[in-house]
């Protein structure tokens, strides 16, 4: 065959060449040699058939036969060459594919090692190792790593889906939705931690939502309202349908604030209506049983209740107009009581001319009603000032009373035991509380006058001036009293015939009978008034100058001697001033 195809000398020699080539190729080529032998035998047999046919056709030595053999040679060579080229090309392609697969496996190995942060070992091989074995070994080494990667990717997709669902509920943008490569163990832990935070946020927001939803339900129930707006209906609907977004929760907070404001408004409205209704009932002398029944059935501040209150107020207003004269007189009486509570003087009262009007009509009634409301508001707005005024009046009157008691010598015989100690404690309380009350009262008065830009009057006089005038009068009275005492003690007091006669008398000791009488009187806790007046001849004698009537050395007593007092001894004209409360004269 080879001699025909490739011009070899003889067919017999081709066999030996193939054998030599086969033997030179070494062991492992038996299968290929068998294939070559089969092809050779088959080709030889068929070519010989062609040769015999050509001999029959053209003769054994004709040129036509020679040309036929040449054509056969060319065609056979072309077909065999083409076929073998295809076979070689296919084998080269297979080899290159395996090499490419190996390269891809090695690249995958490098990526897996980087992603898994671990080294992947592969069985050793040399140049003689078949490529397919190399491919299989590498692929086998990567299988376990592929499982790890697959598990991580599966877990990543699961976590991403979970994050997506929670973020949809919270209306938040997913953080890890863009991760496409195999995550590291650290990244997976970070995603899990992030999901825990998201779940906690979801739980917290849901708890907040449910709490605020309950609050909305209560507010709407109190207001007697039903949800109208779409968002309000969504809040009161299925909790699972409410998106727990930050914007929705903010909107829910605004809804609660709006309902709370509406609640406060309706509370104030209901309170004003009830206050007005009570005033109307009082003035109209509405039956108590009717009032109690109405109040018991109209509780709260819902829309229906407020509407019923308005209807009742309108009914009473109609009755008020029908009984206008009686109503005006009650308004005048109520206004007068409020003026008394506010300590208004005549000048302030006369400014309200309608109070003194002799007419009885709706205009007078309405104006008086407004004046009553204004007086109530003025008293309520300044209630703290009036409380301080009352407290100061109490302390002031207590102080004046104690001064009068201290200047009455009879208390030595009338008030024995712990009475003087009690008075001393009361003085200390007054010394401490009166300055504090006056300071606080002055501060509030100054704040009022600065804020309102007008004077706060007390019985037609500026209250601050009134307080200062009280202290000035007290100082003046004390000064006059001290001067009178000084004249008496130094003998400058003008003498009357009675005092002149008494001054010539010698003060003698009280007899035993007199002393016993005095003791008996003292035991009965009664004051001996006549002997004291005859002895000193003035009414406001200082306690320190008094001498017990049962003393056996009355003539030796020095009238200028004073009894020391731990708190009030040594007082001067400044003790009663508004600036100093260390002591006050007793």
XYZ file of C-alpha atoms in Angstrom:
586
model
C 0.000 0.000 0.000
C 2.735 2.389 0.938
C 4.571 1.678 -2.302
C 1.509 2.463 -4.298
C 0.627 5.567 -2.303
C 4.029 7.050 -1.592
C 6.182 5.452 -4.340
C 7.975 2.794 -2.212
C 10.151 0.230 -4.111
C 8.081 -2.799 -3.160
C 5.219 -3.790 -0.867
C 7.389 -6.360 0.843
C 9.763 -3.696 2.154
C 6.905 -1.599 3.691
C 6.116 -4.340 6.122
C 9.631 -4.376 7.493
C 9.699 -0.565 7.739
C 6.472 -0.533 9.745
C 7.801 -3.260 11.924
C 11.047 -1.371 12.478
C 9.099 1.821 13.244
C 6.826 -0.064 15.576
C 9.723 -1.680 17.336
C 11.468 1.650 17.609
C 8.362 3.098 19.205
C 8.726 0.733 22.105
C 6.102 -1.023 24.203
C 2.632 0.382 24.529
C 2.257 0.711 20.785
C 0.817 -2.763 20.132
C -2.678 -1.438 19.566
C -1.486 1.108 17.032
C 0.600 -1.523 15.233
C -2.438 -3.757 15.050
C -4.458 -0.941 13.502
C -1.712 -0.253 10.961
C -1.463 -3.932 10.037
C -5.210 -4.189 9.526
C -5.251 -1.094 7.337
C -2.282 -2.358 5.348
C -3.822 -5.782 4.668
C -7.173 -4.292 3.742
C -5.635 -1.638 1.469
C -3.342 -4.128 -0.230
C -6.202 -6.454 -1.021
C -8.427 -3.745 -2.432
C -5.656 -2.085 -4.468
C -4.785 -5.437 -6.030
C -8.417 -5.744 -7.070
C -8.193 -2.382 -8.777
C -4.969 -3.417 -10.477
C -6.567 -6.589 -11.891
C -9.534 -4.615 -13.142
C -7.192 -2.184 -14.911
C -5.305 -5.117 -16.470
C -8.544 -6.442 -17.817
C -9.583 -3.051 -19.105
C -6.358 -1.624 -20.522
C -3.932 -4.480 -20.541
C -1.035 -5.118 -18.257
C 1.437 -2.702 -19.843
C -0.676 -0.056 -21.408
C -0.335 3.655 -20.695
C -3.979 3.821 -19.667
C -3.327 1.363 -16.874
C -0.344 3.377 -15.762
C -2.423 6.546 -15.718
C -5.167 4.774 -13.772
C -2.659 3.633 -11.163
C -1.314 7.170 -10.831
C -4.789 8.605 -10.344
C -5.538 5.989 -7.728
C -2.338 6.936 -5.970
C -3.207 10.625 -5.936
C -6.758 10.129 -4.746
C -5.826 7.655 -2.066
C -3.018 9.859 -0.807
C -5.313 12.881 -0.657
C -8.031 11.024 1.230
C -5.652 9.431 3.708
C -3.817 12.714 4.277
C -7.074 14.583 4.851
C -8.364 11.944 7.200
C -5.182 11.780 9.222
C -4.981 15.566 9.377
C -8.464 15.619 10.851
C -7.561 12.939 13.345
C -4.403 14.764 14.383
C -6.284 18.046 14.633
C -8.955 16.472 16.803
C -6.382 14.912 19.076
C -4.567 18.229 19.365
C -7.848 19.880 20.217
C -8.549 17.305 22.905
C -5.074 17.786 24.317
C -5.457 21.552 24.363
C -8.870 21.270 26.004
C -7.417 19.148 28.761
C -4.568 21.595 29.202
C -7.079 24.436 29.358
C -9.153 22.545 31.909
C -6.057 21.984 34.003
C -5.219 25.675 33.821
C -8.768 26.571 34.833
C -8.615 24.103 37.702
C -5.357 25.637 38.863
C -6.912 29.101 38.637
C -9.927 27.848 40.576
C -7.568 26.347 43.139
C -5.870 29.725 43.566
C -9.226 31.499 43.986
C -10.477 28.915 46.466
C -7.293 29.171 48.474
C -7.723 32.930 48.600
C -11.436 32.823 49.423
C -11.127 30.012 51.950
C -7.821 31.324 53.222
C -6.324 27.840 53.169
C -3.779 25.797 51.173
C -5.051 23.062 48.838
C -2.624 20.175 48.308
C -2.469 18.244 44.991
C -0.816 14.858 44.291
C 2.636 15.138 42.750
C 3.052 14.484 39.014
C 5.809 14.780 36.393
C 6.040 15.302 32.658
C 5.294 11.654 32.030
C 2.013 11.813 33.919
C -0.913 11.802 31.525
C -2.721 15.098 31.333
C -6.016 13.445 32.057
C -4.620 12.096 35.317
C -3.377 15.541 36.240
C -6.814 16.940 35.517
C -8.553 14.276 37.570
C -6.194 14.692 40.512
C -6.636 18.478 40.632
C -10.400 18.222 40.251
C -10.550 15.646 43.039
C -8.507 17.898 45.327
C -10.906 20.800 44.737
C -14.125 18.900 45.388
C -14.086 19.405 49.182
C -13.325 23.086 48.802
C -16.138 23.406 46.297
C -18.521 21.964 48.880
C -17.374 24.514 51.436
C -17.842 27.294 48.909
C -21.248 25.991 47.932
C -22.319 25.860 51.578
C -21.133 29.410 52.147
C -22.833 30.681 49.020
C -26.051 28.919 50.043
C -25.843 30.490 53.484
C -25.067 33.879 51.912
C -28.136 33.694 49.680
C -30.276 32.681 52.648
C -28.999 35.573 54.756
C -29.431 37.991 51.856
C -33.026 36.902 51.392
C -33.696 37.281 55.102
C -32.132 40.743 55.082
C -34.231 41.680 52.069
C -37.489 40.704 53.791
C -36.678 42.571 57.010
C -35.518 45.634 55.097
C -38.744 45.634 53.108
C -40.687 45.605 56.364
C -38.538 48.380 57.819
C -38.280 50.247 54.498
C -34.492 50.171 54.763
C -31.904 49.609 52.022
C -30.210 46.160 52.243
C -26.548 46.371 53.129
C -25.248 43.062 51.759
C -27.466 42.527 48.720
C -24.555 43.363 46.366
C -22.286 40.565 47.621
C -21.851 38.004 44.792
C -18.507 36.366 45.547
C -18.021 33.597 48.052
C -18.088 35.250 51.505
C -15.456 34.659 54.103
C -16.372 33.275 57.493
C -15.867 36.754 58.957
C -18.219 38.300 56.411
C -20.889 35.722 57.186
C -20.588 36.534 60.887
C -20.891 40.235 60.114
C -24.031 39.599 58.080
C -25.510 37.523 60.905
C -24.711 40.282 63.397
C -26.306 42.819 61.064
C -29.419 40.660 60.837
C -29.607 40.484 64.631
C -29.538 44.282 64.755
C -32.241 44.452 62.106
C -34.399 41.962 64.007
C -33.940 43.922 67.228
C -34.922 47.076 65.367
C -37.954 45.259 64.000
C -38.950 44.044 67.469
C -38.449 47.490 68.965
C -40.406 49.223 66.224
C -43.187 46.674 66.400
C -43.407 47.082 70.154
C -43.497 50.858 69.711
C -46.142 50.526 67.025
C -48.390 48.269 69.114
C -48.035 50.574 72.109
C -48.832 53.656 70.057
C -51.655 51.864 68.298
C -53.268 51.163 71.672
C -52.805 54.812 72.581
C -54.483 55.888 69.336
C -57.402 53.552 70.020
C -57.846 54.986 73.528
C -57.607 58.570 72.300
C -60.146 57.976 69.549
C -62.458 56.262 72.035
C -62.167 59.205 74.457
C -62.776 61.672 71.654
C -65.690 59.687 70.279
C -64.045 59.713 66.846
C -63.690 57.079 64.127
C -60.727 56.870 61.725
C -61.331 58.712 58.463
C -57.922 59.229 56.869
C -56.229 56.345 55.048
C -53.229 56.363 57.374
C -55.490 56.295 60.443
C -57.289 53.262 59.050
C -53.952 51.589 58.297
C -52.831 52.114 61.899
C -55.985 50.550 63.304
C -56.009 47.714 60.743
C -54.008 44.478 60.576
C -50.669 45.028 62.386
C -48.902 42.763 59.889
C -49.872 45.093 57.045
C -48.307 48.153 58.674
C -44.814 48.923 57.378
C -42.526 49.588 60.329
C -40.596 52.298 58.543
C -39.127 55.245 60.346
C -41.294 57.614 58.338
C -44.447 55.682 59.257
C -43.538 55.702 62.944
C -42.855 59.438 62.736
C -46.222 59.901 61.074
C -47.809 57.772 63.786
C -46.216 60.000 66.426
C -47.663 63.042 64.655
C -51.068 61.366 64.683
C -50.826 60.787 68.430
C -49.718 64.381 68.954
C -52.657 65.609 66.904
C -55.079 63.441 68.864
C -53.527 64.544 72.166
C -53.910 68.186 71.167
C -57.480 67.503 70.144
C -58.005 65.744 73.471
C -56.655 68.730 75.391
C -58.809 71.087 73.346
C -61.925 69.027 73.947
C -61.048 68.659 77.632
C -60.701 72.425 77.935
C -63.890 72.932 75.963
C -65.779 70.444 78.135
C -64.349 72.018 81.287
C -65.324 75.514 80.141
C -68.801 74.331 79.235
C -69.226 72.558 82.580
C -67.921 75.593 84.466
C -70.275 77.863 82.592
C -73.099 75.391 83.055
C -72.507 75.162 86.808
C -72.522 78.944 87.011
C -75.753 79.093 85.042
C -77.309 76.346 87.162
C -76.325 78.171 90.347
C -77.726 81.454 89.147
C -80.890 79.837 87.812
C -81.202 77.642 90.932
C -81.654 74.498 88.869
C -82.850 71.490 90.848
C -80.009 69.418 92.345
C -81.447 66.078 91.229
C -81.597 67.269 87.624
C -78.014 68.494 87.818
C -76.752 65.240 89.328
C -78.539 63.168 86.698
C -77.186 65.317 83.888
C -73.617 65.151 85.232
C -73.763 61.373 85.731
C -74.917 60.795 82.153
C -72.607 63.312 80.479
C -69.147 62.240 81.578
C -65.965 62.593 79.567
C -65.200 64.966 76.739
C -66.295 63.129 73.601
C -67.987 64.838 70.683
C -71.441 63.693 71.778
C -70.885 64.863 75.360
C -69.632 68.272 74.220
C -72.620 68.637 71.924
C -74.990 67.790 74.801
C -73.212 70.298 77.046
C -73.590 72.996 74.393
C -77.299 72.257 74.080
C -77.747 72.497 77.853
C -75.808 75.770 77.987
C -78.013 77.196 75.250
C -81.107 76.096 77.177
C -79.847 77.763 80.347
C -78.888 80.895 78.430
C -82.467 81.096 77.226
C -83.735 80.727 80.798
C -81.255 83.366 81.911
C -82.674 85.879 79.461
C -86.173 85.084 80.661
C -85.131 85.841 84.288
C -82.868 88.760 83.514
C -83.434 90.924 86.636
C -82.818 88.101 89.073
C -79.798 87.079 87.074
C -78.293 90.585 87.057
C -78.646 90.838 90.846
C -76.842 87.530 91.263
C -74.089 88.694 88.933
C -73.689 91.873 91.006
C -73.483 89.855 94.198
C -70.928 87.494 92.698
C -68.892 90.402 91.335
C -68.913 92.116 94.723
C -67.610 88.941 96.380
C -64.826 88.729 93.818
C -63.900 92.379 94.427
C -63.652 91.636 98.123
C -61.393 88.677 97.455
C -59.227 90.846 95.201
C -59.152 93.671 97.819
C -60.517 96.223 95.358
C -61.108 99.711 96.747
C -63.953 102.087 95.982
C -62.072 103.785 93.174
C -61.426 100.470 91.432
C -65.009 99.348 91.899
C -66.486 102.572 90.555
C -64.625 102.015 87.300
C -67.217 99.315 86.575
C -70.094 101.683 85.836
C -72.462 98.939 84.760
C -72.423 97.593 88.327
C -74.268 100.713 89.465
C -76.669 100.802 86.530
C -80.382 100.789 87.352
C -81.339 99.229 84.039
C -82.125 95.546 83.542
C -81.484 94.352 80.030
C -79.343 91.884 78.117
C -76.537 94.376 77.552
C -76.145 95.003 81.288
C -76.292 91.277 81.961
C -73.709 90.456 79.300
C -71.310 93.173 80.493
C -71.683 92.058 84.117
C -71.060 88.486 83.019
C -67.863 89.618 81.290
C -66.810 91.573 84.394
C -67.345 88.495 86.548
C -65.240 86.390 84.183
C -62.521 89.060 84.144
C -62.499 89.268 87.941
C -62.299 85.489 88.195
C -59.449 85.406 85.712
C -57.602 88.216 87.489
C -57.886 86.421 90.813
C -56.885 83.067 89.327
C -53.922 84.513 87.415
C -52.630 86.193 90.587
C -53.667 83.551 93.088
C -50.099 83.184 94.365
C -49.961 86.923 95.176
C -53.251 86.758 97.077
C -52.078 83.734 99.033
C -48.979 85.673 100.051
C -51.135 88.693 100.985
C -53.247 86.511 103.261
C -50.160 84.925 104.793
C -48.559 88.330 105.396
C -51.750 89.718 106.952
C -51.863 86.781 109.329
C -48.211 87.206 110.355
C -48.547 90.990 110.611
C -51.657 90.827 112.791
C -49.992 88.189 114.931
C -46.964 90.455 115.376
C -49.122 93.474 116.356
C -51.126 91.342 118.776
C -47.957 90.058 120.422
C -46.645 93.603 120.755
C -49.857 94.650 122.461
C -49.666 91.637 124.750
C -46.038 92.381 125.555
C -46.898 95.978 126.487
C -49.644 94.773 128.823
C -48.133 94.152 132.319
C -51.128 92.078 133.307
C -49.737 89.097 131.390
C -47.238 88.493 134.223
C -50.105 87.484 136.478
C -52.519 86.217 133.881
C -50.103 84.084 131.839
C -47.850 81.976 133.957
C -46.009 78.764 133.314
C -45.120 78.059 129.667
C -47.059 80.940 128.124
C -44.027 83.248 127.924
C -41.961 80.468 126.330
C -44.748 79.890 123.827
C -44.800 83.594 122.986
C -41.038 83.532 122.523
C -41.323 80.668 120.011
C -44.062 82.502 118.138
C -41.874 85.613 117.919
C -39.061 83.588 116.379
C -41.442 82.105 113.826
C -42.666 85.590 112.887
C -39.096 86.913 112.680
C -38.283 84.133 110.216
C -41.477 83.923 108.153
C -42.555 87.563 107.805
C -39.359 88.692 105.989
C -39.514 85.662 103.707
C -43.164 86.244 102.821
C -42.603 89.966 102.181
C -39.557 89.292 99.990
C -41.451 86.761 97.925
C -44.498 89.026 97.727
C -42.401 91.995 96.597
C -40.678 89.884 93.940
C -44.003 88.730 92.542
C -45.439 92.248 92.642
C -42.439 93.648 90.786
C -42.680 90.857 88.208
C -46.384 91.587 87.757
C -45.865 95.328 87.314
C -43.024 94.791 84.840
C -44.955 92.171 82.906
C -48.317 93.953 82.848
C -46.893 97.492 82.872
C -49.406 98.584 85.510
C -49.668 98.887 89.286
C -51.010 96.138 91.517
C -53.517 97.894 93.786
C -54.599 96.929 97.276
C -57.683 98.886 98.360
C -56.914 101.695 95.905
C -53.279 101.875 97.007
C -50.175 100.397 95.463
C -49.565 97.270 97.524
C -45.810 97.833 97.829
C -46.479 101.395 99.082
C -49.109 100.084 101.476
C -46.627 97.637 103.036
C -43.985 100.343 103.421
C -46.556 102.701 104.945
C -47.495 100.055 107.489
C -43.881 99.754 108.574
C -43.477 103.534 108.711
C -46.544 103.846 110.934
C -45.264 101.061 113.155
C -41.895 102.786 113.481
C -43.599 106.106 114.279
C -45.801 104.520 116.944
C -42.800 102.803 118.500
C -40.853 106.048 118.530
C -43.692 107.894 120.244
C -44.020 105.087 122.760
C -40.292 105.145 123.512
C -40.373 108.919 124.005
C -43.304 108.617 126.387
C -41.516 105.918 128.388
C -38.328 107.975 128.509
C -40.193 111.018 129.858
C -41.927 108.936 132.469
C -38.715 107.273 133.597
C -36.837 110.615 133.834
C -39.727 112.424 135.539
C -40.398 114.863 132.688
C -43.975 113.820 132.193
C -46.346 116.694 133.046
C -47.938 116.153 136.409
C -51.605 116.308 137.148
C -52.978 116.906 140.625
C -53.454 113.184 140.960
C -49.938 112.298 139.918
C -48.509 115.101 142.018
C -50.199 113.730 145.098
C -48.992 110.238 144.310
C -45.447 111.396 143.763
C -45.314 112.784 147.293
C -46.327 109.464 148.720
C -43.723 107.076 149.918
C -43.979 103.672 148.374
C -44.217 101.242 151.221
C -44.144 97.482 151.322
C -47.369 95.642 150.898
C -48.873 94.440 154.215
C -49.217 90.799 154.933
C -52.955 90.996 154.461
C -52.522 92.722 151.160
C -49.867 90.228 150.140
C -52.077 87.322 151.006
C -54.859 88.878 149.001
C -52.559 89.364 146.091
C -51.382 85.787 146.310
C -54.917 84.560 146.353
C -55.748 86.646 143.377
C -52.613 85.416 141.658
C -53.603 81.835 142.384
C -56.893 82.502 140.693
C -54.962 83.787 137.668
C -56.633 87.216 137.728
C -54.860 90.500 137.052
C -54.715 93.219 139.704
C -55.533 96.138 137.461
C -56.240 99.031 139.857
C -53.040 98.937 141.950
C -50.904 98.774 138.769
C -52.535 101.826 137.206
C -52.289 103.770 140.447
C -48.664 102.865 140.787
C -47.505 103.736 137.238
C -50.358 105.871 135.873
C -49.997 104.825 132.187
C -51.541 102.145 130.112
C -48.766 100.855 127.878
C -46.096 100.213 130.468
C -43.201 98.003 129.350
C -43.208 94.578 130.968
C -39.635 95.078 132.076
C -40.710 97.935 134.434
C -43.350 95.924 136.277
C -42.807 94.889 139.915
C -44.684 92.031 141.572
C -47.236 93.387 144.020
C -46.183 90.955 146.741
C -42.605 92.260 146.814
C -41.387 93.301 150.280
C -38.921 95.815 148.841
C -41.158 97.705 146.493
C -39.677 101.051 147.504
C -36.211 99.881 146.499
C -37.137 98.996 142.941
C -35.543 101.185 140.264
C -38.130 101.914 137.603
C -35.459 102.200 134.920
C -34.363 98.620 135.424
C -35.374 96.332 132.579
C -35.533 92.608 132.421
C -33.054 91.201 129.910
C -34.611 89.404 126.966
C -32.587 86.936 124.877
C -34.065 88.009 121.577
C -35.588 91.450 121.718
C -33.414 93.378 124.209
C -31.809 96.505 122.809
C -34.254 97.093 119.945
C -34.140 100.435 118.175
C -36.273 102.340 115.714
C -35.021 100.285 112.812
C -36.265 96.963 114.237
C -39.689 97.392 112.699
C -38.530 98.528 109.273
C -39.197 96.503 106.188
C -35.464 96.015 105.689
C -34.683 94.513 109.103
C -36.588 91.778 110.946
C -33.972 90.746 113.474
C -36.287 91.875 116.293
C -39.523 93.744 116.835
C -40.401 95.794 119.930
C -42.400 93.986 122.596
